[in-house]
PDB file of C-alpha atoms in Angstrom:
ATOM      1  CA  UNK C   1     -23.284 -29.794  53.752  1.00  0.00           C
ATOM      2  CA  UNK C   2     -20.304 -32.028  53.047  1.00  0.00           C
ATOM      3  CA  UNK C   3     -20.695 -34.903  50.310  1.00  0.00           C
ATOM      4  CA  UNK C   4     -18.523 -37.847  52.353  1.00  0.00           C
ATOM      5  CA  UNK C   5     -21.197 -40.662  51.416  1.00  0.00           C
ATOM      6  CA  UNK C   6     -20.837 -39.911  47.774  1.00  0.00           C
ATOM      7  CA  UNK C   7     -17.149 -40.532  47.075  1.00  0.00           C
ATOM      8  CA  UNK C   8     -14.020 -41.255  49.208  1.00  0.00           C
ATOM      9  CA  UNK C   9     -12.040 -38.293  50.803  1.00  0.00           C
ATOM     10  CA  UNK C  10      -8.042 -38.499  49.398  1.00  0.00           C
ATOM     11  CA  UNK C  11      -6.752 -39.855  52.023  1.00  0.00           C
ATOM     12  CA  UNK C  12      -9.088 -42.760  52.242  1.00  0.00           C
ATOM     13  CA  UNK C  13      -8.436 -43.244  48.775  1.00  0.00           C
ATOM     14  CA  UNK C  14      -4.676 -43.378  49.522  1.00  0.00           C
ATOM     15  CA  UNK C  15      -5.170 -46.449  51.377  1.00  0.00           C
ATOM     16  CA  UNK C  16      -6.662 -48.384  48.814  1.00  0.00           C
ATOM     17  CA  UNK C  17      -3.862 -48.379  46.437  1.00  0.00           C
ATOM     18  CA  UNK C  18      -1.211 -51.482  45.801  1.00  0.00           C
ATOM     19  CA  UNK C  19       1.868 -51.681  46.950  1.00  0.00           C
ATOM     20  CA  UNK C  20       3.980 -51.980  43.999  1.00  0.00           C
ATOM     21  CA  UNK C  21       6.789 -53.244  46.203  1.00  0.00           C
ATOM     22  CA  UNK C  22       6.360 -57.104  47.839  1.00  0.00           C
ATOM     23  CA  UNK C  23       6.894 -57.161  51.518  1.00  0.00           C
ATOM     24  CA  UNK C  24      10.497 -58.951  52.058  1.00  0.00           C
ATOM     25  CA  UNK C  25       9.778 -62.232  54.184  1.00  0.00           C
ATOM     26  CA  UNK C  26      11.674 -62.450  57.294  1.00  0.00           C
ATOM     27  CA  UNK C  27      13.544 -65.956  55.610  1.00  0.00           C
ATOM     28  CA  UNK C  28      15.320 -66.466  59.278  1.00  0.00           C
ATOM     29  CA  UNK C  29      11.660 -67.469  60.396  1.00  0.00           C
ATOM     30  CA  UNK C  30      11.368 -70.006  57.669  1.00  0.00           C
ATOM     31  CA  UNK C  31      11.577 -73.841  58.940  1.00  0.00           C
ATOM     32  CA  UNK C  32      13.190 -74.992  55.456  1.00  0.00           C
ATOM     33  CA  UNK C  33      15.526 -71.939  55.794  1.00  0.00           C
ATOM     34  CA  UNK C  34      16.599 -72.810  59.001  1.00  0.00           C
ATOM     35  CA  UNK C  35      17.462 -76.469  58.131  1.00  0.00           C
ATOM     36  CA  UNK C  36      19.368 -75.317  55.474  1.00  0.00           C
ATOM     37  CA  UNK C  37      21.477 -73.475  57.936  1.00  0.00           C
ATOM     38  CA  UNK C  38      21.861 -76.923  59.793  1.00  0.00           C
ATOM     39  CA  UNK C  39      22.902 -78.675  56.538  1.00  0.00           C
ATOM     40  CA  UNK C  40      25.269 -76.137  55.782  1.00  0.00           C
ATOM     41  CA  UNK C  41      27.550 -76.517  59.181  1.00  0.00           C
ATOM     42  CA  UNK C  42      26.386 -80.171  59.555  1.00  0.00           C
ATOM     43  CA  UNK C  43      28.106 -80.541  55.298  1.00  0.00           C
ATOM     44  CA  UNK C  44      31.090 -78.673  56.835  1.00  0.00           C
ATOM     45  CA  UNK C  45      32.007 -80.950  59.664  1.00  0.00           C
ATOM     46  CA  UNK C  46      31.262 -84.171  57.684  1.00  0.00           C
ATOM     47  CA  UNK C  47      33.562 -83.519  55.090  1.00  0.00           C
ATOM     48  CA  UNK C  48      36.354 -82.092  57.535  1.00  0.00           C
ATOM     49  CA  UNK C  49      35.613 -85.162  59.755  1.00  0.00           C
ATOM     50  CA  UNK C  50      34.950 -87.830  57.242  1.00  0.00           C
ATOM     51  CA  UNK C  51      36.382 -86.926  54.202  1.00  0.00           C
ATOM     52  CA  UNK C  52      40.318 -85.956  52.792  1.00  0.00           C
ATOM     53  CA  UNK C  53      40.678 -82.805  53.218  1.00  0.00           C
ATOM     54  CA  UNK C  54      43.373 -82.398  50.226  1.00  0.00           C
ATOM     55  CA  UNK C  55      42.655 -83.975  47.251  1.00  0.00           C
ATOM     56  CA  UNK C  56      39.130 -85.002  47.202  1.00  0.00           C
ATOM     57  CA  UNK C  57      36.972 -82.646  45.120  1.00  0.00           C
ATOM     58  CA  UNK C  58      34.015 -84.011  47.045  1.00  0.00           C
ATOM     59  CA  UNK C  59      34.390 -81.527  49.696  1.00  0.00           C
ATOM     60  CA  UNK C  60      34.330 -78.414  48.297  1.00  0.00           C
ATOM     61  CA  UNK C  61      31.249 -79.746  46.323  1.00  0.00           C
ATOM     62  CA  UNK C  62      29.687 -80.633  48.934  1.00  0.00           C
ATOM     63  CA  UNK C  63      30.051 -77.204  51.588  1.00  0.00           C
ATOM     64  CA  UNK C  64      29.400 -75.409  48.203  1.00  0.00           C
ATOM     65  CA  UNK C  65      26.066 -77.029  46.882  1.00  0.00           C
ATOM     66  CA  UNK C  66      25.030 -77.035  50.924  1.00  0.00           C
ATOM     67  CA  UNK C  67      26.031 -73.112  51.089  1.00  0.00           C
ATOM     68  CA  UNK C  68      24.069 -72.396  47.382  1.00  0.00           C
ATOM     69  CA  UNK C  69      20.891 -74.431  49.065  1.00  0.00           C
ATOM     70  CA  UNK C  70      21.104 -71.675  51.862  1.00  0.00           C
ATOM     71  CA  UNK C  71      22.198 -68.482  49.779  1.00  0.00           C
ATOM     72  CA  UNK C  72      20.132 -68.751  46.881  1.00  0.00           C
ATOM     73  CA  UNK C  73      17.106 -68.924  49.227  1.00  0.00           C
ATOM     74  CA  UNK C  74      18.231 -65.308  51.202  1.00  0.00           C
ATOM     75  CA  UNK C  75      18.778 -64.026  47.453  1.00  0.00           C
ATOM     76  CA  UNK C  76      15.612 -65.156  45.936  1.00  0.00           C
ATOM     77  CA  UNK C  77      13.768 -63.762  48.732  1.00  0.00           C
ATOM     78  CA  UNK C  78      15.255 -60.418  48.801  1.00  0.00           C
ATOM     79  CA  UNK C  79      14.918 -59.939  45.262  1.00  0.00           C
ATOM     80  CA  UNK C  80      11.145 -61.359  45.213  1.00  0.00           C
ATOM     81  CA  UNK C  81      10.415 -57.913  46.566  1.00  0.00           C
ATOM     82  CA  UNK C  82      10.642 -56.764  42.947  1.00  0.00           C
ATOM     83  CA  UNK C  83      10.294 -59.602  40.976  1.00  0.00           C
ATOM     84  CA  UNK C  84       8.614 -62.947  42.029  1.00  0.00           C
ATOM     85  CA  UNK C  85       9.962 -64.226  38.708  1.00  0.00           C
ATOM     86  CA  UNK C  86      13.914 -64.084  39.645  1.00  0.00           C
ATOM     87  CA  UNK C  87      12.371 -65.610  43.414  1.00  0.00           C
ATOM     88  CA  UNK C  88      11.281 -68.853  41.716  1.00  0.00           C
ATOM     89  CA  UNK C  89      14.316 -69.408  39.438  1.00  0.00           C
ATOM     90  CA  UNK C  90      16.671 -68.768  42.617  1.00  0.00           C
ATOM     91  CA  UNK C  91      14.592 -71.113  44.978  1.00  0.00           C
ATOM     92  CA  UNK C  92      14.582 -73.679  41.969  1.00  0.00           C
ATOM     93  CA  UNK C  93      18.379 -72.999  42.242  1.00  0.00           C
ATOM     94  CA  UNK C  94      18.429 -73.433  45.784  1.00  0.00           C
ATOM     95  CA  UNK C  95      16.321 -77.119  45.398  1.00  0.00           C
ATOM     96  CA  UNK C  96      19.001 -78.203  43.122  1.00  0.00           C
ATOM     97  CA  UNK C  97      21.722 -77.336  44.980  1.00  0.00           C
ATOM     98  CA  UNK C  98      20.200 -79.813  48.099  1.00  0.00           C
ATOM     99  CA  UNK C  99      19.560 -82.368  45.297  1.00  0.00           C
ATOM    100  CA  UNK C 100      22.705 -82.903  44.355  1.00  0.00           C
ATOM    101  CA  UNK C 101      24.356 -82.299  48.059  1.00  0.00           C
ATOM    102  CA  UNK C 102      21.791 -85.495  48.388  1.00  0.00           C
ATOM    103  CA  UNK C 103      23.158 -87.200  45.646  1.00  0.00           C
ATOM    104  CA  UNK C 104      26.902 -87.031  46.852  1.00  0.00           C
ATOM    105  CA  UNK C 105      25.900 -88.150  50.890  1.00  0.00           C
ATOM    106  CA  UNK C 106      23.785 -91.069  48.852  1.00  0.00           C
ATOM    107  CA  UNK C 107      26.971 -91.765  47.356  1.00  0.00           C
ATOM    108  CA  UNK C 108      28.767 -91.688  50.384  1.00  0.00           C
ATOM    109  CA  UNK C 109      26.958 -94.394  52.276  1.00  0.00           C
ATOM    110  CA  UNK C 110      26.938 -96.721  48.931  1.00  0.00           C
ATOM    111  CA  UNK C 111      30.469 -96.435  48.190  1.00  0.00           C
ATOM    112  CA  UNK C 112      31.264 -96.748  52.537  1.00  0.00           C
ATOM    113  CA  UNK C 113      29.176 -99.976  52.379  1.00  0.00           C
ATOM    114  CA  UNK C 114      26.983 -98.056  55.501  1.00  0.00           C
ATOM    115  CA  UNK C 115      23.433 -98.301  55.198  1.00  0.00           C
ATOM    116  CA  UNK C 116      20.621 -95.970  53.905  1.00  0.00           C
ATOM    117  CA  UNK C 117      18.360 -95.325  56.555  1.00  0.00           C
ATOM    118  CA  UNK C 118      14.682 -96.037  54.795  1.00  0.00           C
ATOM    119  CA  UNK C 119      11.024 -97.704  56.177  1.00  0.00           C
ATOM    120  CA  UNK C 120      11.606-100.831  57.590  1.00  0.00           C
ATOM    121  CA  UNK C 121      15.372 -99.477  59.338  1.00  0.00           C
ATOM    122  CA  UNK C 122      14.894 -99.561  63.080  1.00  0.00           C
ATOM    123  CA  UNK C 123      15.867 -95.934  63.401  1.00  0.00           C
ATOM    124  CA  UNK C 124      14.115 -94.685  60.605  1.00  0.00           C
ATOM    125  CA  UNK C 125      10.766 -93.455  61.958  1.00  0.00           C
ATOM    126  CA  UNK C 126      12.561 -91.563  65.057  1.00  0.00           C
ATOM    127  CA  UNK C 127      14.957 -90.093  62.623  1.00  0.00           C
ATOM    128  CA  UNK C 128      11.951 -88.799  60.850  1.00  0.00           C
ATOM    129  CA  UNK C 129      10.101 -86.944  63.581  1.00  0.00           C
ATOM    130  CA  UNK C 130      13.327 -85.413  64.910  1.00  0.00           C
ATOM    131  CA  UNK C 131      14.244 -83.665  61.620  1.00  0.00           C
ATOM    132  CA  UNK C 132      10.908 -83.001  61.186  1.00  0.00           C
ATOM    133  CA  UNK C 133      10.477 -81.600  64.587  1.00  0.00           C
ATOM    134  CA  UNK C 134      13.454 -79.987  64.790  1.00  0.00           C
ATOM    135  CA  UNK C 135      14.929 -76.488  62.762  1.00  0.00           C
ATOM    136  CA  UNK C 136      17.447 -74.909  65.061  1.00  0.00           C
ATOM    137  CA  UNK C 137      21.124 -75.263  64.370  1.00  0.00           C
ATOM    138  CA  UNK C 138      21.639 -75.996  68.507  1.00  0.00           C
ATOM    139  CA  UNK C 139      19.309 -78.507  68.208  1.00  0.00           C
ATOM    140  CA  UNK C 140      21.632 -80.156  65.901  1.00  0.00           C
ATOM    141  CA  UNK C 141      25.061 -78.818  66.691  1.00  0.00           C
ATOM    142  CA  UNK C 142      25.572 -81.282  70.328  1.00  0.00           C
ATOM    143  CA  UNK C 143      25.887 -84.192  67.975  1.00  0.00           C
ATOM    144  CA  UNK C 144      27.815 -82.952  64.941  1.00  0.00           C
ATOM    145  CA  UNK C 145      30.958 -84.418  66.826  1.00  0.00           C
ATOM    146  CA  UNK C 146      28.904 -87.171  68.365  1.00  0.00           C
ATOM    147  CA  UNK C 147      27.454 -89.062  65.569  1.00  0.00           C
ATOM    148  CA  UNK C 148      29.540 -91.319  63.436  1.00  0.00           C
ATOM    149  CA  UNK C 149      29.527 -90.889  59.860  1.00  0.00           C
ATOM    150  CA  UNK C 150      26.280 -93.107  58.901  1.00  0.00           C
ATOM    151  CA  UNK C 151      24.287 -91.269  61.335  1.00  0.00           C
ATOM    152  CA  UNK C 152      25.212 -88.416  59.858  1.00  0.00           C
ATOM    153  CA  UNK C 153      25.161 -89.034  56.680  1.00  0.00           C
ATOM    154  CA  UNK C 154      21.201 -89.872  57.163  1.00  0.00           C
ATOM    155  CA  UNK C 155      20.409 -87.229  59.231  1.00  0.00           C
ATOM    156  CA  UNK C 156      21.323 -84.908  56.619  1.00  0.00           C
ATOM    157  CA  UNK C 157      19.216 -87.111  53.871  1.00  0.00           C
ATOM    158  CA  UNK C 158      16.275 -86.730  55.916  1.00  0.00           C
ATOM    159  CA  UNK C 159      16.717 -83.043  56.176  1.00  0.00           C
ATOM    160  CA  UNK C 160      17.148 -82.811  52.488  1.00  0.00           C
ATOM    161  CA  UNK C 161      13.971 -84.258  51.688  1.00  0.00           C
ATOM    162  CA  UNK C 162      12.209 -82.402  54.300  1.00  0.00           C
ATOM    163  CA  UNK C 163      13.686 -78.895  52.803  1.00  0.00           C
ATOM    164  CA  UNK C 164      13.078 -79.852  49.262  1.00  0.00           C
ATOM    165  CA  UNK C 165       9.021 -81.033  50.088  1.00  0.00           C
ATOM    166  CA  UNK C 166       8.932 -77.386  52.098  1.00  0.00           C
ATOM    167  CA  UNK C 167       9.912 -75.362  49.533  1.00  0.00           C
ATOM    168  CA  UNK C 168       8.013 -76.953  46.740  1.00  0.00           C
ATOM    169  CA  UNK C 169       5.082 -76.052  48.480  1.00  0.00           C
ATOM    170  CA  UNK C 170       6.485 -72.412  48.882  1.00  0.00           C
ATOM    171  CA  UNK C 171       7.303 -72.589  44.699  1.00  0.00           C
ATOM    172  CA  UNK C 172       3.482 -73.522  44.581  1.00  0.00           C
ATOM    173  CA  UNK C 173       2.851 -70.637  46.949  1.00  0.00           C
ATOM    174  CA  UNK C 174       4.158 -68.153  44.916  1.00  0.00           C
ATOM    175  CA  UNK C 175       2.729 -69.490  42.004  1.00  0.00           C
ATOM    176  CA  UNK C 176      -0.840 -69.560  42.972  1.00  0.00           C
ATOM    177  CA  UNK C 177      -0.186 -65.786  44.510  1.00  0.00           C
ATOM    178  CA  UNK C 178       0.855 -64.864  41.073  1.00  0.00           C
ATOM    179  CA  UNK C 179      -2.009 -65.750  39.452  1.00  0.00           C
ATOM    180  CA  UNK C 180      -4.214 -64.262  41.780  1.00  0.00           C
ATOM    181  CA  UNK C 181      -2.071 -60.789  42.436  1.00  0.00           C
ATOM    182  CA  UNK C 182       0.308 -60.455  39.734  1.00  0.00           C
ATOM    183  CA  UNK C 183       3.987 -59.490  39.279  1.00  0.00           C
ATOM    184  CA  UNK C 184       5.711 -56.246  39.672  1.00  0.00           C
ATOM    185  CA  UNK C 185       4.244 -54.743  36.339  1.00  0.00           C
ATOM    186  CA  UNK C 186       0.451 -55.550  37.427  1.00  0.00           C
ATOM    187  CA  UNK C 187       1.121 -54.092  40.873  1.00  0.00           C
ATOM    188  CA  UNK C 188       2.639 -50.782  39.256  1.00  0.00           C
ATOM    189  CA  UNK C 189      -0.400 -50.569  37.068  1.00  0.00           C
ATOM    190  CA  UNK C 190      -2.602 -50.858  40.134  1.00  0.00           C
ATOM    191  CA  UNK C 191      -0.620 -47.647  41.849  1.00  0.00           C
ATOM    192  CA  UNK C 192      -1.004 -45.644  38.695  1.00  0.00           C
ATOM    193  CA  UNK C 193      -4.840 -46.297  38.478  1.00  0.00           C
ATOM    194  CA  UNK C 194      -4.501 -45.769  41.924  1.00  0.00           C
ATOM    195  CA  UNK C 195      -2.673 -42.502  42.017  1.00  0.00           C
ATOM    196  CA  UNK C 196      -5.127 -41.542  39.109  1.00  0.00           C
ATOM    197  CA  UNK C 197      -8.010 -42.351  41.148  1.00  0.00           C
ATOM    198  CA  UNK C 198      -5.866 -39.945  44.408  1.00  0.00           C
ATOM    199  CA  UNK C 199      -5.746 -36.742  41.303  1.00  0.00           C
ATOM    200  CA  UNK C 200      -9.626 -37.263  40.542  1.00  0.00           C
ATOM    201  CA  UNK C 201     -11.129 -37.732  44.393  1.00  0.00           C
ATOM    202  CA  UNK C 202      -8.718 -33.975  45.056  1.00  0.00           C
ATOM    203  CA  UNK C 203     -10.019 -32.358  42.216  1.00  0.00           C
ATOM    204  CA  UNK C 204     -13.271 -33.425  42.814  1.00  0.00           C
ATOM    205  CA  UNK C 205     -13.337 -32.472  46.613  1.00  0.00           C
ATOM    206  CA  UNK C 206     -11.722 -29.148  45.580  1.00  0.00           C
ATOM    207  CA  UNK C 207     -15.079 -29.139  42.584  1.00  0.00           C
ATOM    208  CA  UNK C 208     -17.733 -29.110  45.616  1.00  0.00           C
ATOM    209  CA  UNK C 209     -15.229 -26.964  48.035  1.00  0.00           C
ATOM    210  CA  UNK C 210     -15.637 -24.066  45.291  1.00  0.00           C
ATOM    211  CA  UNK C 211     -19.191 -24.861  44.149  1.00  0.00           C
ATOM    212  CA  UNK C 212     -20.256 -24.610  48.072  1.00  0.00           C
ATOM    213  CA  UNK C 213     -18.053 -21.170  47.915  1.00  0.00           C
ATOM    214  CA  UNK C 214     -19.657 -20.074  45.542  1.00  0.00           C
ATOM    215  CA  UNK C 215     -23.428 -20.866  46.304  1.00  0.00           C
ATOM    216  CA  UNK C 216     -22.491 -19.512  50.015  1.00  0.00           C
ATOM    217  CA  UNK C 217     -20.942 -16.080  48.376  1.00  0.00           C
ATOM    218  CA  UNK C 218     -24.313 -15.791  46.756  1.00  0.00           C
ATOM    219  CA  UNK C 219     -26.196 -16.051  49.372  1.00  0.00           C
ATOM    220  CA  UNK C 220     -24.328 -13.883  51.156  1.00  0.00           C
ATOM    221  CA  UNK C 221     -24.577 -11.308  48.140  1.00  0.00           C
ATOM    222  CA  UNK C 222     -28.190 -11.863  47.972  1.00  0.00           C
ATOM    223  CA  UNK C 223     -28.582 -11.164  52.081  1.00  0.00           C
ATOM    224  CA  UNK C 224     -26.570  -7.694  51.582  1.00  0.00           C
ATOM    225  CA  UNK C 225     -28.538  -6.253  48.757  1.00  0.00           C
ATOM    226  CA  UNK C 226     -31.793  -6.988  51.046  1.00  0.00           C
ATOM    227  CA  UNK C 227     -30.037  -5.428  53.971  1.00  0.00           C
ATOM    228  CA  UNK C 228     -29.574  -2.481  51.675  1.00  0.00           C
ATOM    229  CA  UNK C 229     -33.050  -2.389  50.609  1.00  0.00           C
ATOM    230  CA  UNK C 230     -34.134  -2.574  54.113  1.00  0.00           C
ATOM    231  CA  UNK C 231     -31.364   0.021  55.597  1.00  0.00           C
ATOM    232  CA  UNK C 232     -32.359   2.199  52.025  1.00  0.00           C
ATOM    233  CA  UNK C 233     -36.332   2.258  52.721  1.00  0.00           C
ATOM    234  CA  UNK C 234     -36.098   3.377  56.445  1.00  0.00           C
ATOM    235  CA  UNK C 235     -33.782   5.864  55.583  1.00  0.00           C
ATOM    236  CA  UNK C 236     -36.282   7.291  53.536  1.00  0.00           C
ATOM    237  CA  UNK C 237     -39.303   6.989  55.937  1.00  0.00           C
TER     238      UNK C 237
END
């Protein structure tokens, strides 16, 4: 008789141990990464477009802090497989980045004397619902060369603040699963108890393998002396 209702066999013990290792994401499925790819070649063609290309410091700040909003995001995710910590400082990295790629198109319109697009602006709702509605560089990329320089200029501010309210609600995301799963040292605690708990269900399987050997090698023993008896007593009839 086999004990399977009293304890779990190895293997179904195997399953129940924690990864130690977080799953990567897939970032290139991610709406606030894929505006970020937008604001990145949308940054590049303002400033080539719009701004002096030799002598004005405000373009390679600009294509940078747009390129370390995108970057840091790949990073943080690919090294939140081992440690959610070094995820949150490089998202956090990745937020500031926008914030101050925000700051310099705010800066833009103010010192062009063009207007910042807010409630109130006839174009302002529509604006909203197509950045909001809309991740895809080629959904952008038809009017890079179309839009004049306050259109742009907005377009991008609305896609900043859209990115920046997306990933603080990833931040909090990671945060809350954090508190309720742990970092990297809690989940290689988990596989050692786990691997531990692997070591004691074999042993223990092996335990009732030999303990029904031996209770069936008794038997047996027992059935051949009686068959020796019997074979013994007609022999001597």
């Amino acid at each position: 008789m086999t004990h399977q209702n009293e304890q779990k066999n190895p293997t179904e013990a195997a399953a129940m141990i924690d990864v130690v290792l977080r799953k990567e994401k897939n970032w290139e499925e991610l709406w606030f990464y894929q505006k970020t790819v937008v604001l990145y070649q949308m940054t590049y063609v303002f400033t080539s477009r719009f701004l002096a290309k030799y002598g004005d410091r405000t373009v390679d700040q600009m294509v940078q802090a747009a390129r370390s909003g995108k970057q840091n995001i790949v990073e943080g995710m690919a090294d939140g497989v081992t440690s959610m910590e070094l995820e949150l400082k490089l998202i956090n990295v990745a937020r500031a980045s926008l914030k101050e790629l925000r700051e310099d198109y705010e800066d833009y319109l103010l010192s062009h004397r063009l207007a910042r697009w807010q409630k109130g602006h006839d174009r302002y709702d529509n604006l909203l619902r197509f950045c909001q509605r809309h991740n895809k560089l080629e959904e952008y990329q038809p009017f890079f060369n179309r839009w004049d320089d306050e259109e742009m200029a907005n377009t991008a501010l609305s896609l900043c603040h859209y990115v920046d309210k997306m990933m603080k609600s990833y931040e909090s995301w990671l945060e809350q699963d954090f508190i309720e799963n742990g970092g990297i040292r809690e989940r290689m605690t988990a596989a050692r108890l786990g691997y531990r708990n692997i070591q004691k269900a074999t042993i223990d399987a092996k335990d009732r393998e030999i303990a029904q050997l031996k209770s069936e090698n008794a038997r047996l023993q027992t059935e051949i002396e009686y068959l020796k008896e019997l074979i013994k007593g007609k022999l001597q009839s």
